[in-house]
Amino acid sequence: INAEYMGYVEALVGIPSRMDPSLRRVARLAAKDSSTIEVIEAVARQSKYLDSCFAGVDRADPGPIELSVSEVEFGTLQKIIEYLNFHFLWLPGGGRNCNCTTRAASSLEPPSAAAQQRARGGGADGGADDGGGVPTAWCTDVECRNKDHIAARAAFDRQYVESIADEAEFFRIMEASNFMDVGGLLTLTTNKLGDEIRAIMESTKPHASGEIDIFRSAELIRQRFNIVNDFSPEEEAQNRFECEWLDHAPPS
């Protein structure tokens, strides 16, 4: 992260760094294996855990702020920073253009990877901007802009959870978002998990009654998520006896 990239973020967000110094400060996060990743302080502060870590920082030191996130794997931390970066750049009310006719730039999508790389000062090809760089004019309609920002974040969230192909990584991200107190990401991942559990339960509905088979649901959920059934046969029988009325309950 260099000064040019800081200016790039400032332009996207629409907040001058003189008004918010956290846009000009860098935090260096150390993951479980001591690998580090740099992030703008204002971005990191979206995590309540990281926000609390800045309390005792020496502001006189111009260097990166060193913070430990030793409970989180490096790859998982990268995914969380990806989420925080996007959501920060598309904050409702920010300076990023909306998708209406009053603006000059022409894309709802975030800047391309190549454009972001050039903005960081690390462009390898040295070519001209492909149109994904810093916008040159802003929409003046705040309500219109907010709607576009919310739509962009919703589209990103859908793609984000769908891109996590590895189930173990999905749970690591969910656990890390809980530890780092990133509320939006925790909600996103738990909702995804809840949707899958709901689909499993819906699949046990008999055609006649339309009621969910709770015992079959529990069995399928254990199979799906490799959960060990720690009930003894006697406890299992007692559970079935106590919940037998559910099979005969009238539809709600």
PDB file of N, CA and C in Angstrom, residues 50-107:
ATOM      1  N   LEU A  50     -10.604  -5.670  15.557  1.00  0.00           N
ATOM      2  CA  LEU A  50      -9.477  -4.850  15.139  1.00  0.00           C
ATOM      3  C   LEU A  50      -9.652  -3.408  15.598  1.00  0.00           C
ATOM      4  N   ASP A  51     -10.878  -2.918  15.563  1.00  0.00           N
ATOM      5  CA  ASP A  51     -11.143  -1.557  16.007  1.00  0.00           C
ATOM      6  C   ASP A  51     -10.681  -1.361  17.451  1.00  0.00           C
ATOM      7  N   SER A  52     -10.935  -2.364  18.296  1.00  0.00           N
ATOM      8  CA  SER A  52     -10.521  -2.261  19.700  1.00  0.00           C
ATOM      9  C   SER A  52      -9.006  -2.331  19.842  1.00  0.00           C
ATOM     10  N   CYS A  53      -8.332  -2.983  18.884  1.00  0.00           N
ATOM     11  CA  CYS A  53      -6.874  -3.117  18.954  1.00  0.00           C
ATOM     12  C   CYS A  53      -6.155  -1.797  18.699  1.00  0.00           C
ATOM     13  N   PHE A  54      -6.820  -0.859  18.034  1.00  0.00           N
ATOM     14  CA  PHE A  54      -6.186   0.422  17.723  1.00  0.00           C
ATOM     15  C   PHE A  54      -6.130   1.351  18.946  1.00  0.00           C
ATOM     16  N   ALA A  55      -6.831   0.981  20.015  1.00  0.00           N
ATOM     17  CA  ALA A  55      -6.943   1.871  21.176  1.00  0.00           C
ATOM     18  C   ALA A  55      -5.577   2.218  21.779  1.00  0.00           C
ATOM     19  N   GLY A  56      -4.683   1.232  21.887  1.00  0.00           N
ATOM     20  CA  GLY A  56      -3.406   1.484  22.541  1.00  0.00           C
ATOM     21  C   GLY A  56      -2.256   1.743  21.595  1.00  0.00           C
ATOM     22  N   VAL A  57      -2.566   2.128  20.351  1.00  0.00           N
ATOM     23  CA  VAL A  57      -1.526   2.313  19.331  1.00  0.00           C
ATOM     24  C   VAL A  57      -0.846   3.671  19.492  1.00  0.00           C
ATOM     25  N   ASP A  58       0.481   3.683  19.293  1.00  0.00           N
ATOM     26  CA  ASP A  58       1.248   4.929  19.344  1.00  0.00           C
ATOM     27  C   ASP A  58       1.059   5.679  18.032  1.00  0.00           C
ATOM     28  N   ARG A  59       0.306   6.783  18.069  1.00  0.00           N
ATOM     29  CA  ARG A  59       0.002   7.535  16.862  1.00  0.00           C
ATOM     30  C   ARG A  59       1.196   8.334  16.357  1.00  0.00           C
ATOM     31  N   ALA A  60       2.231   8.485  17.203  1.00  0.00           N
ATOM     32  CA  ALA A  60       3.401   9.252  16.774  1.00  0.00           C
ATOM     33  C   ALA A  60       4.282   8.454  15.828  1.00  0.00           C
ATOM     34  N   ASP A  61       4.132   7.150  15.838  1.00  0.00           N
ATOM     35  CA  ASP A  61       4.940   6.287  14.969  1.00  0.00           C
ATOM     36  C   ASP A  61       4.353   6.325  13.557  1.00  0.00           C
ATOM     37  N   PRO A  62       5.119   6.783  12.559  1.00  0.00           N
ATOM     38  CA  PRO A  62       4.575   6.898  11.198  1.00  0.00           C
ATOM     39  C   PRO A  62       4.505   5.567  10.454  1.00  0.00           C
ATOM     40  N   GLY A  63       5.123   4.530  11.005  1.00  0.00           N
ATOM     41  CA  GLY A  63       5.146   3.244  10.319  1.00  0.00           C
ATOM     42  C   GLY A  63       3.824   2.506  10.426  1.00  0.00           C
ATOM     43  N   PRO A  64       3.715   1.358   9.730  1.00  0.00           N
ATOM     44  CA  PRO A  64       2.487   0.561   9.800  1.00  0.00           C
ATOM     45  C   PRO A  64       2.175   0.141  11.236  1.00  0.00           C
ATOM     46  N   ILE A  65       0.902   0.063  11.545  1.00  0.00           N
ATOM     47  CA  ILE A  65       0.458  -0.356  12.875  1.00  0.00           C
ATOM     48  C   ILE A  65       0.436  -1.885  12.900  1.00  0.00           C
ATOM     49  N   GLU A  66       1.249  -2.465  13.756  1.00  0.00           N
ATOM     50  CA  GLU A  66       1.370  -3.923  13.819  1.00  0.00           C
ATOM     51  C   GLU A  66       0.285  -4.498  14.725  1.00  0.00           C
ATOM     52  N   LEU A  67      -0.536  -5.382  14.169  1.00  0.00           N
ATOM     53  CA  LEU A  67      -1.601  -6.034  14.939  1.00  0.00           C
ATOM     54  C   LEU A  67      -1.541  -7.540  14.721  1.00  0.00           C
ATOM     55  N   SER A  68      -1.839  -8.281  15.772  1.00  0.00           N
ATOM     56  CA  SER A  68      -1.820  -9.742  15.685  1.00  0.00           C
ATOM     57  C   SER A  68      -3.237 -10.296  15.562  1.00  0.00           C
ATOM     58  N   VAL A  69      -3.398 -11.197  14.593  1.00  0.00           N
ATOM     59  CA  VAL A  69      -4.652 -11.945  14.460  1.00  0.00           C
ATOM     60  C   VAL A  69      -4.247 -13.419  14.434  1.00  0.00           C
ATOM     61  N   SER A  70      -3.556 -13.830  15.491  1.00  0.00           N
ATOM     62  CA  SER A  70      -2.890 -15.138  15.516  1.00  0.00           C
ATOM     63  C   SER A  70      -3.849 -16.322  15.541  1.00  0.00           C
ATOM     64  N   GLU A  71      -5.129 -16.063  15.774  1.00  0.00           N
ATOM     65  CA  GLU A  71      -6.105 -17.165  15.786  1.00  0.00           C
ATOM     66  C   GLU A  71      -6.629 -17.486  14.388  1.00  0.00           C
ATOM     67  N   VAL A  72      -6.233 -16.687  13.385  1.00  0.00           N
ATOM     68  CA  VAL A  72      -6.802 -16.827  12.040  1.00  0.00           C
ATOM     69  C   VAL A  72      -5.721 -17.227  11.042  1.00  0.00           C
ATOM     70  N   GLU A  73      -6.026 -18.233  10.217  1.00  0.00           N
ATOM     71  CA  GLU A  73      -5.104 -18.664   9.161  1.00  0.00           C
ATOM     72  C   GLU A  73      -4.940 -17.541   8.131  1.00  0.00           C
ATOM     73  N   PHE A  74      -3.768 -17.505   7.489  1.00  0.00           N
ATOM     74  CA  PHE A  74      -3.471 -16.421   6.558  1.00  0.00           C
ATOM     75  C   PHE A  74      -4.464 -16.386   5.394  1.00  0.00           C
ATOM     76  N   GLY A  75      -4.743 -17.538   4.781  1.00  0.00           N
ATOM     77  CA  GLY A  75      -5.674 -17.581   3.657  1.00  0.00           C
ATOM     78  C   GLY A  75      -7.063 -17.107   4.050  1.00  0.00           C
ATOM     79  N   THR A  76      -7.487 -17.474   5.250  1.00  0.00           N
ATOM     80  CA  THR A  76      -8.790 -17.032   5.756  1.00  0.00           C
ATOM     81  C   THR A  76      -8.789 -15.529   5.991  1.00  0.00           C
ATOM     82  N   LEU A  77      -7.696 -15.016   6.533  1.00  0.00           N
ATOM     83  CA  LEU A  77      -7.582 -13.580   6.771  1.00  0.00           C
ATOM     84  C   LEU A  77      -7.639 -12.806   5.458  1.00  0.00           C
ATOM     85  N   GLN A  78      -7.018 -13.345   4.418  1.00  0.00           N
ATOM     86  CA  GLN A  78      -7.079 -12.695   3.101  1.00  0.00           C
ATOM     87  C   GLN A  78      -8.520 -12.586   2.613  1.00  0.00           C
ATOM     88  N   LYS A  79      -9.307 -13.659   2.795  1.00  0.00           N
ATOM     89  CA  LYS A  79     -10.705 -13.629   2.355  1.00  0.00           C
ATOM     90  C   LYS A  79     -11.520 -12.607   3.150  1.00  0.00           C
ATOM     91  N   ILE A  80     -11.222 -12.484   4.431  1.00  0.00           N
ATOM     92  CA  ILE A  80     -11.952 -11.521   5.243  1.00  0.00           C
ATOM     93  C   ILE A  80     -11.591 -10.087   4.829  1.00  0.00           C
ATOM     94  N   ILE A  81     -10.308  -9.850   4.545  1.00  0.00           N
ATOM     95  CA  ILE A  81      -9.886  -8.522   4.099  1.00  0.00           C
ATOM     96  C   ILE A  81     -10.505  -8.201   2.735  1.00  0.00           C
ATOM     97  N   GLU A  82     -10.640  -9.207   1.875  1.00  0.00           N
ATOM     98  CA  GLU A  82     -11.317  -9.004   0.585  1.00  0.00           C
ATOM     99  C   GLU A  82     -12.738  -8.495   0.817  1.00  0.00           C
ATOM    100  N   TYR A  83     -13.435  -9.104   1.755  1.00  0.00           N
ATOM    101  CA  TYR A  83     -14.799  -8.687   2.084  1.00  0.00           C
ATOM    102  C   TYR A  83     -14.803  -7.263   2.636  1.00  0.00           C
ATOM    103  N   LEU A  84     -13.917  -6.970   3.578  1.00  0.00           N
ATOM    104  CA  LEU A  84     -13.877  -5.649   4.203  1.00  0.00           C
ATOM    105  C   LEU A  84     -13.523  -4.570   3.193  1.00  0.00           C
ATOM    106  N   ASN A  85     -12.573  -4.847   2.301  1.00  0.00           N
ATOM    107  CA  ASN A  85     -12.175  -3.870   1.293  1.00  0.00           C
ATOM    108  C   ASN A  85     -13.359  -3.473   0.414  1.00  0.00           C
ATOM    109  N   PHE A  86     -14.079  -4.478  -0.092  1.00  0.00           N
ATOM    110  CA  PHE A  86     -15.192  -4.182  -0.988  1.00  0.00           C
ATOM    111  C   PHE A  86     -16.278  -3.402  -0.263  1.00  0.00           C
ATOM    112  N   HIS A  87     -16.637  -3.851   0.926  1.00  0.00           N
ATOM    113  CA  HIS A  87     -17.722  -3.190   1.648  1.00  0.00           C
ATOM    114  C   HIS A  87     -17.343  -1.775   2.062  1.00  0.00           C
ATOM    115  N   PHE A  88     -16.076  -1.525   2.297  1.00  0.00           N
ATOM    116  CA  PHE A  88     -15.657  -0.165   2.638  1.00  0.00           C
ATOM    117  C   PHE A  88     -15.755   0.753   1.425  1.00  0.00           C
ATOM    118  N   LEU A  89     -15.304   0.272   0.274  1.00  0.00           N
ATOM    119  CA  LEU A  89     -15.336   1.100  -0.926  1.00  0.00           C
ATOM    120  C   LEU A  89     -16.759   1.363  -1.410  1.00  0.00           C
ATOM    121  N   TRP A  90     -17.696   0.511  -1.002  1.00  0.00           N
ATOM    122  CA  TRP A  90     -19.090   0.680  -1.441  1.00  0.00           C
ATOM    123  C   TRP A  90     -20.007   1.002  -0.268  1.00  0.00           C
ATOM    124  N   LEU A  91     -19.505   1.783   0.689  1.00  0.00           N
ATOM    125  CA  LEU A  91     -20.351   2.211   1.805  1.00  0.00           C
ATOM    126  C   LEU A  91     -21.489   3.083   1.284  1.00  0.00           C
ATOM    127  N   PRO A  92     -22.718   2.863   1.747  1.00  0.00           N
ATOM    128  CA  PRO A  92     -23.812   3.757   1.353  1.00  0.00           C
ATOM    129  C   PRO A  92     -23.463   5.202   1.710  1.00  0.00           C
ATOM    130  N   GLY A  93     -23.706   6.106   0.782  1.00  0.00           N
ATOM    131  CA  GLY A  93     -23.401   7.508   1.018  1.00  0.00           C
ATOM    132  C   GLY A  93     -21.993   7.892   0.655  1.00  0.00           C
ATOM    133  N   GLY A  94     -21.183   6.921   0.200  1.00  0.00           N
ATOM    134  CA  GLY A  94     -19.806   7.212  -0.153  1.00  0.00           C
ATOM    135  C   GLY A  94     -19.703   7.911  -1.493  1.00  0.00           C
ATOM    136  N   GLY A  95     -18.474   8.148  -1.949  1.00  0.00           N
ATOM    137  CA  GLY A  95     -18.286   8.937  -3.161  1.00  0.00           C
ATOM    138  C   GLY A  95     -18.323   8.140  -4.435  1.00  0.00           C
ATOM    139  N   ARG A  96     -18.379   6.825  -4.358  1.00  0.00           N
ATOM    140  CA  ARG A  96     -18.382   6.004  -5.560  1.00  0.00           C
ATOM    141  C   ARG A  96     -19.623   6.296  -6.404  1.00  0.00           C
ATOM    142  N   ASN A  97     -19.458   6.330  -7.711  1.00  0.00           N
ATOM    143  CA  ASN A  97     -20.575   6.649  -8.603  1.00  0.00           C
ATOM    144  C   ASN A  97     -21.710   5.648  -8.503  1.00  0.00           C
ATOM    145  N   CYS A  98     -22.909   6.111  -8.772  1.00  0.00           N
ATOM    146  CA  CYS A  98     -24.038   5.207  -8.898  1.00  0.00           C
ATOM    147  C   CYS A  98     -24.224   4.879 -10.381  1.00  0.00           C
ATOM    148  N   ASN A  99     -25.273   4.160 -10.675  1.00  0.00           N
ATOM    149  CA  ASN A  99     -25.482   3.678 -12.036  1.00  0.00           C
ATOM    150  C   ASN A  99     -26.603   4.455 -12.736  1.00  0.00           C
ATOM    151  N   CYS A 100     -26.591   5.786 -12.598  1.00  0.00           N
ATOM    152  CA  CYS A 100     -27.658   6.578 -13.198  1.00  0.00           C
ATOM    153  C   CYS A 100     -27.088   7.503 -14.270  1.00  0.00           C
ATOM    154  N   THR A 101     -27.943   8.306 -14.847  1.00  0.00           N
ATOM    155  CA  THR A 101     -27.529   9.132 -15.989  1.00  0.00           C
ATOM    156  C   THR A 101     -26.807  10.405 -15.581  1.00  0.00           C
ATOM    157  N   THR A 102     -26.710  10.702 -14.275  1.00  0.00           N
ATOM    158  CA  THR A 102     -26.073  11.951 -13.851  1.00  0.00           C
ATOM    159  C   THR A 102     -24.574  11.815 -13.651  1.00  0.00           C
ATOM    160  N   ARG A 103     -24.036  10.646 -13.894  1.00  0.00           N
ATOM    161  CA  ARG A 103     -22.623  10.437 -13.617  1.00  0.00           C
ATOM    162  C   ARG A 103     -21.809  10.393 -14.897  1.00  0.00           C
ATOM    163  N   ALA A 104     -20.483  10.456 -14.726  1.00  0.00           N
ATOM    164  CA  ALA A 104     -19.599  10.450 -15.887  1.00  0.00           C
ATOM    165  C   ALA A 104     -19.031   9.064 -16.155  1.00  0.00           C
ATOM    166  N   ALA A 105     -18.654   8.350 -15.095  1.00  0.00           N
ATOM    167  CA  ALA A 105     -18.100   7.006 -15.289  1.00  0.00           C
ATOM    168  C   ALA A 105     -19.223   6.048 -15.643  1.00  0.00           C
ATOM    169  N   SER A 106     -18.867   4.849 -16.111  1.00  0.00           N
ATOM    170  CA  SER A 106     -19.903   4.023 -16.734  1.00  0.00           C
ATOM    171  C   SER A 106     -19.945   2.580 -16.266  1.00  0.00           C
ATOM    172  N   SER A 107     -19.653   2.313 -14.987  1.00  0.00           N
ATOM    173  CA  SER A 107     -19.720   0.932 -14.548  1.00  0.00           C
ATOM    174  C   SER A 107     -20.089   0.829 -13.085  1.00  0.00           C
TER     175      SER A 107
END
